[in-house]
Tab-separated table of C-alpha atoms in Angstrom:
chain	number	residue	atom	x	y	z
R	1	MET	CA	-18.243	-7.812	10.857
R	2	GLY	CA	-16.676	-4.344	11.128
R	3	ARG	CA	-13.148	-3.250	10.478
R	4	PRO	CA	-10.622	-3.548	13.309
R	5	SER	CA	-10.419	-0.364	15.386
R	6	ARG	CA	-7.243	1.615	15.835
R	7	PHE	CA	-5.974	4.948	17.050
R	8	PHE	CA	-3.334	6.660	14.969
R	9	CYS	CA	-1.359	9.852	15.106
R	10	PRO	CA	-1.581	11.983	11.933
R	11	THR	CA	1.778	13.640	12.664
R	12	CYS	CA	3.919	10.529	13.246
R	13	PRO	CA	3.789	6.807	12.393
R	14	TYR	CA	2.278	5.751	15.771
R	15	VAL	CA	-0.674	3.310	15.514
R	16	CYS	CA	-2.444	1.605	18.430
R	17	HIS	CA	-4.605	-1.375	17.405
R	18	LEU	CA	-7.601	-1.968	19.677
R	19	GLU	CA	-8.664	-5.524	20.442
R	20	ASN	CA	-11.818	-4.718	22.441
R	21	LYS	CA	-14.626	-2.258	21.875
R	22	VAL	CA	-13.943	1.148	23.387
R	23	LYS	CA	-16.021	4.252	23.842
R	24	ILE	CA	-14.419	7.453	22.582
R	25	LYS	CA	-14.944	10.266	25.066
R	26	ARG	CA	-13.030	12.988	23.237
R	27	ARG	CA	-11.782	13.418	19.710
R	28	GLN	CA	-8.895	15.769	18.987
R	29	HIS	CA	-7.525	16.624	15.572
R	30	LEU	CA	-3.805	17.373	15.429
R	31	VAL	CA	-2.191	19.603	12.854
R	32	LYS	CA	1.290	18.965	11.505
R	33	LYS	CA	3.780	21.667	12.376
R	34	GLU	CA	5.752	23.318	9.640
R	35	ILE	CA	9.433	22.575	10.064
R	36	GLU	CA	12.407	24.375	8.656
R	37	PRO	CA	14.927	22.269	6.772
R	38	VAL	CA	18.412	21.847	8.219
R	39	PHE	CA	19.727	23.284	4.955
R	40	ASN	CA	17.880	25.261	2.349
R	41	LYS	CA	18.948	25.708	-1.264
R	42	GLU	CA	20.575	29.079	-0.638
R	43	ASP	CA	22.669	27.683	2.252
R	44	MET	CA	23.926	24.862	0.048
R	45	LYS	CA	24.889	27.225	-2.778
R	46	MET	CA	26.852	29.470	-0.412
R	47	GLY	CA	28.502	26.866	1.821
R	48	GLY	CA	28.385	23.567	-0.052
R	49	SER	CA	31.340	21.914	-1.752
R	50	GLU	CA	31.060	20.205	-5.137
R	51	THR	CA	31.421	16.418	-5.454
R	52	ASP	CA	30.582	13.401	-7.600
R	53	ALA	CA	27.126	12.186	-6.518
R	54	THR	CA	24.257	10.751	-8.548
R	55	CYS	CA	20.960	12.598	-8.172
R	56	PRO	CA	18.045	10.259	-7.344
R	57	SER	CA	15.689	12.384	-9.499
R	58	CYS	CA	17.557	13.224	-12.699
R	59	SER	CA	20.682	10.977	-12.456
R	60	HIS	CA	23.014	13.959	-12.898
R	61	GLY	CA	26.493	13.112	-11.601
R	62	ARG	CA	27.482	16.310	-9.732
R	63	ALA	CA	26.090	17.855	-6.557
R	64	LEU	CA	26.882	20.269	-3.769
R	65	PHE	CA	27.287	18.654	-0.356
R	66	SER	CA	27.594	19.627	3.274
R	67	GLN	CA	27.958	17.482	6.397
R	68	VAL	CA	26.264	18.050	9.751
R	69	GLN	CA	26.422	16.145	13.026
R	70	ILE	CA	22.691	15.838	13.794
R	71	ARG	CA	22.838	12.721	15.970
R	72	SER	CA	25.043	11.787	18.909
R	73	ALA	CA	28.789	12.311	18.605
R	74	ASP	CA	29.530	8.586	18.288
R	75	GLU	CA	27.330	8.366	15.150
R	76	PRO	CA	28.607	9.388	11.705
R	77	ALA	CA	27.725	12.813	10.309
R	78	THR	CA	24.756	13.212	7.956
R	79	THR	CA	25.625	14.357	4.428
R	80	PHE	CA	23.181	16.648	2.622
R	81	TYR	CA	23.354	16.914	-1.185
R	82	GLN	CA	21.860	19.279	-3.759
R	83	CYS	CA	21.888	18.358	-7.441
R	84	LEU	CA	23.615	20.954	-9.636
R	85	LYS	CA	21.173	20.283	-12.495
R	86	CYS	CA	17.649	20.000	-10.993
R	87	GLU	CA	18.424	21.356	-7.455
R	88	LYS	CA	16.778	18.339	-5.749
R	89	MET	CA	18.024	17.917	-2.172
R	90	TRP	CA	18.615	14.553	-0.478
R	91	ARG	CA	20.564	13.189	2.448
R	92	GLU	CA	22.618	10.177	3.414
R	93	ASP	CA	22.989	9.132	7.038
């Protein structure tokens, strides 16, 4: 017995499980697009404010932060952090 068939998108989490046998007429390979980050390290150093925040990588207790409204206006702003020790960037929604 073979494995269950499925279609999946390599650029997003979409998966379509197939219950019946299908014949594939065309195969297309997608390539992930390069995206630019909302903030890069230089932006954070120039415009970020310093705060107490624990880095998820090195556990350092200080980081730069900046807030951006990236969702609808009735949702809270997203906070971006950059560790002052290892420069790891992370976000909190």
